[in-house]
Structures are given as structure tokens and as C-alpha cells.
GROMACS .gro file of N, CA and C in nm:
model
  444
    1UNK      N    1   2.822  -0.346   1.922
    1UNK     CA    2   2.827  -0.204   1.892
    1UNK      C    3   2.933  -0.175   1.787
    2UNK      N    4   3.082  -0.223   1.766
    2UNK     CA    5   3.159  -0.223   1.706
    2UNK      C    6   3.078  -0.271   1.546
    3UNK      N    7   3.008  -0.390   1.525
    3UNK     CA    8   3.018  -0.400   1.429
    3UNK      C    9   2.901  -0.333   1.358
    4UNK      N   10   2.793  -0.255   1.423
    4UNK     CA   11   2.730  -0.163   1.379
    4UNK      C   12   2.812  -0.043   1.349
    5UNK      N   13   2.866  -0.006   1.367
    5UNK     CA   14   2.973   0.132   1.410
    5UNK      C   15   3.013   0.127   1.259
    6UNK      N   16   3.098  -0.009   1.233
    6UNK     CA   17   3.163  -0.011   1.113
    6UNK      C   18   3.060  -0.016   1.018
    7UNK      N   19   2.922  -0.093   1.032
    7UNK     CA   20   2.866  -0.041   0.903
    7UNK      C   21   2.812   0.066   0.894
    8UNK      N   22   2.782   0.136   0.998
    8UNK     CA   23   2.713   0.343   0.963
    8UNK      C   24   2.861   0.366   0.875
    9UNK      N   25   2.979   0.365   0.913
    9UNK     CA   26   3.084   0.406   0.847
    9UNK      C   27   3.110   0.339   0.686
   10UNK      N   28   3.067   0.231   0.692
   10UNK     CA   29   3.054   0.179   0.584
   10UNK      C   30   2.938   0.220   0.464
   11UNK      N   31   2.885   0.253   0.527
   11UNK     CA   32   2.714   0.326   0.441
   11UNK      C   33   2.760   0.450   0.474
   12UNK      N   34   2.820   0.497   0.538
   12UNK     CA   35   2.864   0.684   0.500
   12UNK      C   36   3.015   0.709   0.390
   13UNK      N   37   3.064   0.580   0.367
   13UNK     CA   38   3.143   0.591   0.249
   13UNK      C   39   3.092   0.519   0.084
   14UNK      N   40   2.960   0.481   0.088
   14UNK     CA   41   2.899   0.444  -0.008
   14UNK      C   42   2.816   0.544  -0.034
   15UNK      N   43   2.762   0.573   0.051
   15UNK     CA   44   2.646   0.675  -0.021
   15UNK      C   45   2.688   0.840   0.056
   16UNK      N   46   2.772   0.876   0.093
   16UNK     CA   47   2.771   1.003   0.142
   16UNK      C   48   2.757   1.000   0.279
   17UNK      N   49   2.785   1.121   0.363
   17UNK     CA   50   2.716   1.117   0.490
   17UNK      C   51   2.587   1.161   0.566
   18UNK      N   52   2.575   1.078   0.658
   18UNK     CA   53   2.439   1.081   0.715
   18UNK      C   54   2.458   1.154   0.864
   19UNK      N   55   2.361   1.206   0.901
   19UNK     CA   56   2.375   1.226   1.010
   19UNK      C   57   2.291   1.141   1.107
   20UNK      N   58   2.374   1.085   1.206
   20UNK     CA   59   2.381   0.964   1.315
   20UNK      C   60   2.306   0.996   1.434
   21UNK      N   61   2.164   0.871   1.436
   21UNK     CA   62   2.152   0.918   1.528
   21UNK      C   63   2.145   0.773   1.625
   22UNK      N   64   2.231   0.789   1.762
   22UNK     CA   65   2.239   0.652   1.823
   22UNK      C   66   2.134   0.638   1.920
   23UNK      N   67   2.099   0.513   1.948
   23UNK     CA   68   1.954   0.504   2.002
   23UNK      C   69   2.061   0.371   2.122
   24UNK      N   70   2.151   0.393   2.201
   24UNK     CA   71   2.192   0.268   2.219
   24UNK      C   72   2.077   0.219   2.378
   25UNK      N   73   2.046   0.127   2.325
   25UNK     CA   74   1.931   0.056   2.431
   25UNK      C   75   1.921   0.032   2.547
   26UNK      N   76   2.104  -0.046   2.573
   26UNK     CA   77   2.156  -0.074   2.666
   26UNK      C   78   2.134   0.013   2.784
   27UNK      N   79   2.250   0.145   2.773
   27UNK     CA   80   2.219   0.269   2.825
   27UNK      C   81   2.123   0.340   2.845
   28UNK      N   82   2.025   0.380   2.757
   28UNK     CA   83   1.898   0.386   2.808
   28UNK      C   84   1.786   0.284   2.715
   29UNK      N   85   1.754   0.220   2.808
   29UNK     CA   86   1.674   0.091   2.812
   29UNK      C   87   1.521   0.163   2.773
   30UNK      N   88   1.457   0.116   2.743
   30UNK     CA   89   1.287   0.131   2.658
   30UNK      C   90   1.240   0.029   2.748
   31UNK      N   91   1.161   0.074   2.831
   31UNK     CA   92   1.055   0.030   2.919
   31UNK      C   93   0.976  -0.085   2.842
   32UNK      N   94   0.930  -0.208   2.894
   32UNK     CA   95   0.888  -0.344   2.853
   32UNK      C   96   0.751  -0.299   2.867
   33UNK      N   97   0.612  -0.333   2.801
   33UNK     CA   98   0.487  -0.360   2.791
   33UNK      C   99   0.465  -0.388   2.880
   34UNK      N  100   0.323  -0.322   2.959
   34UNK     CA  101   0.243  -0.369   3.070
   34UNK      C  102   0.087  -0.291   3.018
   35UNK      N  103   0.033  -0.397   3.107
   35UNK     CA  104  -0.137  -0.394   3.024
   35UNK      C  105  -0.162  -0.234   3.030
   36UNK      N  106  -0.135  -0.137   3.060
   36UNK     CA  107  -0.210   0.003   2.999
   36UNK      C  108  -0.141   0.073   2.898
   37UNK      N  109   0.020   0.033   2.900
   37UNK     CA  110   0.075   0.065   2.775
   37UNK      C  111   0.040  -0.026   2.657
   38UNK      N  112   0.005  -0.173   2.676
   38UNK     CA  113  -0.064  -0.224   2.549
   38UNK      C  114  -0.149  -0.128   2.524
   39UNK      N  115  -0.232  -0.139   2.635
   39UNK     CA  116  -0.413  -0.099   2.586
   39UNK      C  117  -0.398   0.086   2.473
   40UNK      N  118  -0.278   0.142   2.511
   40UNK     CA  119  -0.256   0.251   2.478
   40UNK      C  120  -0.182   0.241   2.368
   41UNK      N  121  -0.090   0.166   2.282
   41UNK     CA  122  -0.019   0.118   2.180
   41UNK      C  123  -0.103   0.097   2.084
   42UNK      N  124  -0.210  -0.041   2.144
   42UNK     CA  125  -0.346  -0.070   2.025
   42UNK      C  126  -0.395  -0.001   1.981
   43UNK      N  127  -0.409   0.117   2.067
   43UNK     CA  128  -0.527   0.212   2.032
   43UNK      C  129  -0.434   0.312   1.871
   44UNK      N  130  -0.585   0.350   1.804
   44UNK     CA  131  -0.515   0.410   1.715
   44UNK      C  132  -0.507   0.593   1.802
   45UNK      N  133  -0.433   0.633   1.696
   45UNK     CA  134  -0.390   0.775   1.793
   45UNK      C  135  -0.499   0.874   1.846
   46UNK      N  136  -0.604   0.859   1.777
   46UNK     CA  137  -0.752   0.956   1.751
   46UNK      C  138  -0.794   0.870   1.861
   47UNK      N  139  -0.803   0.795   1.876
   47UNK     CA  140  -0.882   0.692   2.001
   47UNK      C  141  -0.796   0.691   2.135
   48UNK      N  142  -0.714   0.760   2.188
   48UNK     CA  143  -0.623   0.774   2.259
   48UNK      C  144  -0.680   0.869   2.375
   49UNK      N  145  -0.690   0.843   2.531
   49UNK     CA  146  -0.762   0.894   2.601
   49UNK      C  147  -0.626   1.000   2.682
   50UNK      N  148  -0.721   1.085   2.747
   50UNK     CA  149  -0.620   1.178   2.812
   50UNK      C  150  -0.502   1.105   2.897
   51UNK      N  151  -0.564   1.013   2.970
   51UNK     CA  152  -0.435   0.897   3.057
   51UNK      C  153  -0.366   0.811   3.000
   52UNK      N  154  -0.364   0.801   2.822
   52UNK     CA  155  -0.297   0.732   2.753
   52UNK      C  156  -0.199   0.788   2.686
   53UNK      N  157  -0.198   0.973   2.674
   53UNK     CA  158  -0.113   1.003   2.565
   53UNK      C  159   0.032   1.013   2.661
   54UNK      N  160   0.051   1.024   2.787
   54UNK     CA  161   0.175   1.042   2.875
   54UNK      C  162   0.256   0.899   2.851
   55UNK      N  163   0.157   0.774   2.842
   55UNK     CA  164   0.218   0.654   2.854
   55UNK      C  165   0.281   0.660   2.691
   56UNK      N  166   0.228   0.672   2.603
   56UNK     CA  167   0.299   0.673   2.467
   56UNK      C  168   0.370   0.805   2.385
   57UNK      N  169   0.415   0.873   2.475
   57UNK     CA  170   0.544   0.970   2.471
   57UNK      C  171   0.635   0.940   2.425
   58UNK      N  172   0.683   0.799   2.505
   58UNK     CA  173   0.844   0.735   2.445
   58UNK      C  174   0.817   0.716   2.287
   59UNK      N  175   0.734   0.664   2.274
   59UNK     CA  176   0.682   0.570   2.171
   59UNK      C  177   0.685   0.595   2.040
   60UNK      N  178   0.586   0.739   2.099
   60UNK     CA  179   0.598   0.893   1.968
   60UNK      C  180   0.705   0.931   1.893
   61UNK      N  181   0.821   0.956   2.059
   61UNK     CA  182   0.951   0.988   2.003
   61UNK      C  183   1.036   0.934   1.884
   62UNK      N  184   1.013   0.764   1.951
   62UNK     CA  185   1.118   0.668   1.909
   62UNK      C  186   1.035   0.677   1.743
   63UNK      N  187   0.909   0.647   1.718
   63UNK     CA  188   0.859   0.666   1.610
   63UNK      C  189   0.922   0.795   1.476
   64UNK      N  190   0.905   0.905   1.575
   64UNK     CA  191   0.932   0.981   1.495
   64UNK      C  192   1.100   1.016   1.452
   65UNK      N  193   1.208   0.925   1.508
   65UNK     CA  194   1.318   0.912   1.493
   65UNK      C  195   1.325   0.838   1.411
   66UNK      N  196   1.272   0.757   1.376
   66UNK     CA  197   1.263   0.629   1.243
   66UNK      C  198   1.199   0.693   1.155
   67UNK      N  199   1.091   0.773   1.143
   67UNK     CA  200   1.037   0.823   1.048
   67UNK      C  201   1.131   0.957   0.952
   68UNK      N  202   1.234   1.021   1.088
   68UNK     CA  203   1.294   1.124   1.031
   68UNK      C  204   1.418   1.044   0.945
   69UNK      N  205   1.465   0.944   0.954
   69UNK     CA  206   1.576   0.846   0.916
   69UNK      C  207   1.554   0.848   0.741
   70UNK      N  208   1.680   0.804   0.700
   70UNK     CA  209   1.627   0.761   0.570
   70UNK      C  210   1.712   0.646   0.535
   71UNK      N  211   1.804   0.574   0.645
   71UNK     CA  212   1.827   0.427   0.669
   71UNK      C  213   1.832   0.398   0.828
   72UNK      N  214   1.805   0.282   0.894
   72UNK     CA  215   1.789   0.214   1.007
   72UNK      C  216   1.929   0.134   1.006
   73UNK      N  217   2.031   0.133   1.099
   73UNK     CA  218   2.070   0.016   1.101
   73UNK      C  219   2.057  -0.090   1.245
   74UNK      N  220   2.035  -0.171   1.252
   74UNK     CA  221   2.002  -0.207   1.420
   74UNK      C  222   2.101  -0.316   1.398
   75UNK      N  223   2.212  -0.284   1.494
   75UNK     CA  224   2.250  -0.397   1.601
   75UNK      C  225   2.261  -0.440   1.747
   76UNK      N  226   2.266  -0.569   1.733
   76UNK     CA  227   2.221  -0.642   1.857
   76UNK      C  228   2.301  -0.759   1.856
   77UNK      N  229   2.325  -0.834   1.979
   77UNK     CA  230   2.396  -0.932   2.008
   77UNK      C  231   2.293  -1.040   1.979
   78UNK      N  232   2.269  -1.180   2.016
   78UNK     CA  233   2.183  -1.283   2.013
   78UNK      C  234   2.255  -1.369   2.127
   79UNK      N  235   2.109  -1.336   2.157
   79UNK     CA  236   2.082  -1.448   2.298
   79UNK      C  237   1.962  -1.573   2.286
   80UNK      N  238   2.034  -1.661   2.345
   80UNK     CA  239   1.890  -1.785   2.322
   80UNK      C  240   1.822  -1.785   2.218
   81UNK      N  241   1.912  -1.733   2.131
   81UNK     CA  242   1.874  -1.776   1.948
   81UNK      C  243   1.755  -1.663   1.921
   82UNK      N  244   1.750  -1.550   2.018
   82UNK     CA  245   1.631  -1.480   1.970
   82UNK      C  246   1.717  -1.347   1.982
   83UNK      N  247   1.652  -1.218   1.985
   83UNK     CA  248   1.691  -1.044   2.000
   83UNK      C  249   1.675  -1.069   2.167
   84UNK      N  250   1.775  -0.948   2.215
   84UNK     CA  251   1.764  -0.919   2.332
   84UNK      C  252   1.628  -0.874   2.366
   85UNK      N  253   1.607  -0.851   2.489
   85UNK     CA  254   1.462  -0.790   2.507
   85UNK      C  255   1.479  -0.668   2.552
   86UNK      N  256   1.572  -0.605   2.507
   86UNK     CA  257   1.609  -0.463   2.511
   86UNK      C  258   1.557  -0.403   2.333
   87UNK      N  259   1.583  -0.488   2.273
   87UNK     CA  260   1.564  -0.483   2.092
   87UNK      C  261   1.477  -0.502   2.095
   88UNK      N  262   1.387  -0.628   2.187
   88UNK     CA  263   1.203  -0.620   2.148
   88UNK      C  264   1.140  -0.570   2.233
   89UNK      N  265   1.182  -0.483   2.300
   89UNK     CA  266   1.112  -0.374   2.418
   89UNK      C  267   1.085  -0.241   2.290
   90UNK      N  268   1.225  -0.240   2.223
   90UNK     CA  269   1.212  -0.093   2.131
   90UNK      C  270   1.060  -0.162   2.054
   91UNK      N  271   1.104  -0.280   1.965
   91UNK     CA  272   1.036  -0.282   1.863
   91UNK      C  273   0.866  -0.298   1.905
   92UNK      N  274   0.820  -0.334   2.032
   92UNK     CA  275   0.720  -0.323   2.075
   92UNK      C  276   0.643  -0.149   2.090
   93UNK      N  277   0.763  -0.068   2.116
   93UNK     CA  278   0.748   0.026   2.144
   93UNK      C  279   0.705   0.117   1.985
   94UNK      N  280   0.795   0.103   1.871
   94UNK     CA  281   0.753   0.120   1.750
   94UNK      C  282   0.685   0.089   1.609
   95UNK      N  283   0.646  -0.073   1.660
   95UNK     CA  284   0.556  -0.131   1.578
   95UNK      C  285   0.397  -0.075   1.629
   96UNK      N  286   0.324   0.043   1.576
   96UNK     CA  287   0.200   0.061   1.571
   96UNK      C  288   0.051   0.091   1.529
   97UNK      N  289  -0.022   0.061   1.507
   97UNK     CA  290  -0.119   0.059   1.428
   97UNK      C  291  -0.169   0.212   1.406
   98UNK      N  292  -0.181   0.282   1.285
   98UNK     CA  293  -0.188   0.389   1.241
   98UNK      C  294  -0.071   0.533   1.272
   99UNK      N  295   0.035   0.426   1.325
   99UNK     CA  296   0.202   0.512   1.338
   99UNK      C  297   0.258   0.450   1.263
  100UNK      N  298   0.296   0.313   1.284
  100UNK     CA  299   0.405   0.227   1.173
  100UNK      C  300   0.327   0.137   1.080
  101UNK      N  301   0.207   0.127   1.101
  101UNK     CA  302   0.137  -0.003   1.016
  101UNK      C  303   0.001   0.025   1.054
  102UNK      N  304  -0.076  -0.016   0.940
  102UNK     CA  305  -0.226  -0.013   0.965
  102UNK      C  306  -0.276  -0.126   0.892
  103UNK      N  307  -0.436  -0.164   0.839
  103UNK     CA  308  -0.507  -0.225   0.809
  103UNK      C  309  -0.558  -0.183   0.709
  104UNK      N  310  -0.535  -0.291   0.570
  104UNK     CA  311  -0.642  -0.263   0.489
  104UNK      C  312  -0.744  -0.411   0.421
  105UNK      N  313  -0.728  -0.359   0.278
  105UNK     CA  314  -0.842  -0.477   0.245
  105UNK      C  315  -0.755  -0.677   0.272
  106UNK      N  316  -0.647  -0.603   0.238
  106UNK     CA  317  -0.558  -0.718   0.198
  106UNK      C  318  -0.433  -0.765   0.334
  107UNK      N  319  -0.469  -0.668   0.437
  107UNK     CA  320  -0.438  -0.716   0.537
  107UNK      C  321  -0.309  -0.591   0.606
  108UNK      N  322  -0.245  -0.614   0.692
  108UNK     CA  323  -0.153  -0.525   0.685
  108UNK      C  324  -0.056  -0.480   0.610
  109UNK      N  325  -0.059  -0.312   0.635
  109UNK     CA  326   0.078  -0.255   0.544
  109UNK      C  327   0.109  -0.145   0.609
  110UNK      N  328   0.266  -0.124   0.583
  110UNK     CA  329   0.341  -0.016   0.688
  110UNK      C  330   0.337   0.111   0.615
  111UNK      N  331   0.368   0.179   0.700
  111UNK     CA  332   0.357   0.328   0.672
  111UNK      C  333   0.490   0.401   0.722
  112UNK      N  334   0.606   0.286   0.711
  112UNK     CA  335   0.702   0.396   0.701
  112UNK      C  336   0.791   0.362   0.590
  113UNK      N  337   0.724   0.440   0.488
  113UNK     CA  338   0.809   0.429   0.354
  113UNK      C  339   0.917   0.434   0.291
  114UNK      N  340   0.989   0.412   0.203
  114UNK     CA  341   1.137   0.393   0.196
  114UNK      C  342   1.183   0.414   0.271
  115UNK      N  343   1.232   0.362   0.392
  115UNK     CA  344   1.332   0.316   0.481
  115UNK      C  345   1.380   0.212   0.479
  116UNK      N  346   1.541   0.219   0.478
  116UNK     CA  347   1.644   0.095   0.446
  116UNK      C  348   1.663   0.073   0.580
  117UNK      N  349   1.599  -0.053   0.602
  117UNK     CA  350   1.680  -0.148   0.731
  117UNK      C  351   1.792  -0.192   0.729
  118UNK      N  352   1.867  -0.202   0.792
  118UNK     CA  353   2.051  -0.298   0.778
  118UNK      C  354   2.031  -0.375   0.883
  119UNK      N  355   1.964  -0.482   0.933
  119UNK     CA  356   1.990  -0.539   0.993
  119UNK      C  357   2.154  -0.679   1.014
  120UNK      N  358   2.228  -0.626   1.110
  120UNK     CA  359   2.371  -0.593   1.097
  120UNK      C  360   2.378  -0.720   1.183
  121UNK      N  361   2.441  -0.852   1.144
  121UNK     CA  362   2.417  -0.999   1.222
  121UNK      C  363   2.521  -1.096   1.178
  122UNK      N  364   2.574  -1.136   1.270
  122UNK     CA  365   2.685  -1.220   1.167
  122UNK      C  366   2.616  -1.353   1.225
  123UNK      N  367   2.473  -1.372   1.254
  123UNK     CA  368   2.403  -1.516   1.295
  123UNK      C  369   2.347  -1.504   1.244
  124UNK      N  370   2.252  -1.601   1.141
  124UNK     CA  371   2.130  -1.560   1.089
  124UNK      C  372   1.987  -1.610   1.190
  125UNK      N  373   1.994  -1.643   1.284
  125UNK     CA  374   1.937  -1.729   1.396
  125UNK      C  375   1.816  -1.587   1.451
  126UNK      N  376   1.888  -1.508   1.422
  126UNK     CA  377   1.765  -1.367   1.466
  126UNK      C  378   1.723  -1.298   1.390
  127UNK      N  379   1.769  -1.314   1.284
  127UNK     CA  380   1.720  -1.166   1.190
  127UNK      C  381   1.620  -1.190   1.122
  128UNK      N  382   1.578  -1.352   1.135
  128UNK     CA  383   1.410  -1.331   1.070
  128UNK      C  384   1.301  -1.275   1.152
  129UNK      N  385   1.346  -1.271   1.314
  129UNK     CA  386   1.208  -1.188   1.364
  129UNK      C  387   1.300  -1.014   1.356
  130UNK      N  388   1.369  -0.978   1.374
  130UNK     CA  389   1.357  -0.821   1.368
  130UNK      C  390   1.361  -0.773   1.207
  131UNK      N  391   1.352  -0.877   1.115
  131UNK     CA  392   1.327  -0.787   0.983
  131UNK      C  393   1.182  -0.858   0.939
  132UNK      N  394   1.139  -0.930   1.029
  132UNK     CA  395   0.999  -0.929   1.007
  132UNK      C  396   0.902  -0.825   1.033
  133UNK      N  397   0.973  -0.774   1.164
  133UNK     CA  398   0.918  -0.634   1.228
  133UNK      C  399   0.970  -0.517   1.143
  134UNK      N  400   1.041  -0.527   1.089
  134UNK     CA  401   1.072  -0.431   0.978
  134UNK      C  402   1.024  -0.402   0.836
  135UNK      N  403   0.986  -0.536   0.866
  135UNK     CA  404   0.859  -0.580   0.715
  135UNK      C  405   0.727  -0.505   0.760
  136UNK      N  406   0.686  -0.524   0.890
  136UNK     CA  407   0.575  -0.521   0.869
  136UNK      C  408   0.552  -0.389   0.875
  137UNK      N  409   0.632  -0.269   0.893
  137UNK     CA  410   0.636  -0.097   0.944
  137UNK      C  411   0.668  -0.092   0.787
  138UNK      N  412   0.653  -0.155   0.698
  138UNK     CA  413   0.684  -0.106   0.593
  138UNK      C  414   0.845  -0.062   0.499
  139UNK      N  415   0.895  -0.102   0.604
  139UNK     CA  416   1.062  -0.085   0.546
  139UNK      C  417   1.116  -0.161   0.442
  140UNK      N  418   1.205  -0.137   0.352
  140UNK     CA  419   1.302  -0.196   0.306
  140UNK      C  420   1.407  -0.285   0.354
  141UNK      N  421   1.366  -0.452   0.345
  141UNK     CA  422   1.506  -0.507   0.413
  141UNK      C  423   1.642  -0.470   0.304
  142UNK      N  424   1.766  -0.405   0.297
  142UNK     CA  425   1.824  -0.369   0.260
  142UNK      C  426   1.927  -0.474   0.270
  143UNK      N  427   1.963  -0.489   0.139
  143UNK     CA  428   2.143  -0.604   0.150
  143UNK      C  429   2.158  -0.657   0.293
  144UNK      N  430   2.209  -0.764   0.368
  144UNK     CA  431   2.302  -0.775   0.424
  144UNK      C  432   2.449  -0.731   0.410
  145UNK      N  433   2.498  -0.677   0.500
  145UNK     CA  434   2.656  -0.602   0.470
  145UNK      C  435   2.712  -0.635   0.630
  146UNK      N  436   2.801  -0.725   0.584
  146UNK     CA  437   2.927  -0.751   0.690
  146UNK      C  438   3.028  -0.692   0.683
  147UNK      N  439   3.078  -0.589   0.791
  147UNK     CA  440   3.202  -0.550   0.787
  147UNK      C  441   3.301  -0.614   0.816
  148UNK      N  442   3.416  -0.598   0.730
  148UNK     CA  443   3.551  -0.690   0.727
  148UNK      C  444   3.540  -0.819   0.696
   0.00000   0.00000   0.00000
């Protein structure tokens, strides 16, 4: 948390200030995938049945908090050389087809446009799967920036 902290502060003395919004995971945790929240995730939003739109509420939210953003920074500790599953509970929750990414001729592409990711890591052991997931929503992987 500290060393995310220092880079919002660090990107609010480079480019001006932003207004912060903390999503910390830990504290409130993002519910893990189970087969009707898949089946309700896959679905595109128009295809979404009355018993599906309650289950993807969170989902909406967290979506539309990334969408209102105009940089991401995510940190996370590393465990067993991968993201917590608090980090791939979110990103399950906001990687979605006709919300963050869709289908075309040439295969997938995201739909959340200029957005700067910071993925904030002093390991490099994880950050190829959460800025892969950041690739694929369409974001900007942005510099690496270590504070201090």
C-alpha cells in the first residue's frame, strides 16, 4: 500500500492533481467467480437475463470506476510468483466482453481507451499477467515508476 501511495503522489506532482479513488481489496474483498456469475460476466450486457443483472452490480460498478479514471494505478504484493487472488477476483470481475473488451475481425480489442495503467512492482515475476489484463481492456501500459 505504501508503495502505491507514493506513486499516486508521485503522478500528482508530475502531472497535477487527480482525484483518488481507493479501491483497497483487502478491506473490501470482490467476491471470487462461481458458475452463474461466469455465465452472467460472458454474457454480453443486451443478453443479460433478469436473474443476472443483481449478480453483475459489483462488476458494473467496479467497471465504471475504471472507465471514469484517466490513470489506474494497481498495487499488490506477490505471492507464489503470481497476483493475490484478491487482484484476480477484481480483474475477473472487470475484464468483460462488450464492457472492457469485445470481438472483432482481428480478434480482441478493449474498450477502455486511453487509460494509463501503473502497474506499481518492485518484482517483475507478476506484472506480466496483470498488464496483460490491462492489455487486453484496452489500456495503456504506462512507464514503470519506482518510488525512491
Amino acid at each position: 500500500r505504501l508503495i502505491a501511495q507514493e506513486c499516486v503522489e508521485l503522478l500528482q506532482e508530475e502531472s497535477g492533481p487527480h482525484r483518488v479513488i481507493v479501491r483497497d481489496l483487502v478491506r473490501n474483498p470482490v467476491p471470487v467467480l462461481h458458475d452463474g456469475l461466469v455465465q452472467a460476466i460472458r454474457s454480453r450486457p443486451e443478453d443479460l437475463s433478469a436473474e443476472q443483472l443483481p449478480l453483475v452490480a459489483l462488476s458494473d460498478e467496479l467497471i465504471a470506476e475504471l472507465k471514469a479514471a484517466d490513470l489506474i494505478v494497481l498495487g499488490a504484493p506477490m505471492y507464489n510468483w503470481n497476483v493475490p487472488a484478491s487482484l484476480k477476483a477484481y480483474l475477473d470481475q472487470v475484464v468483460r466482453v462488450g464492457k472492457t473488451f469485445d470481438y472483432g475481425p482481428s480478434g480482441p480489442y478493449g474498450l477502455l481507451e486511453a487509460k494509463h495503467f501503473h502497474p506499481e512492482r518492485r518484482a517483475e515475476h507478476d506484472q506480466p499477467y496483470a498488464c496483460n489484463q490491462t492489455d487486453h481492456t484496452g489500456g495503456n501500459r504506462a512507464r514503470r515508476r519506482w518510488p525512491g
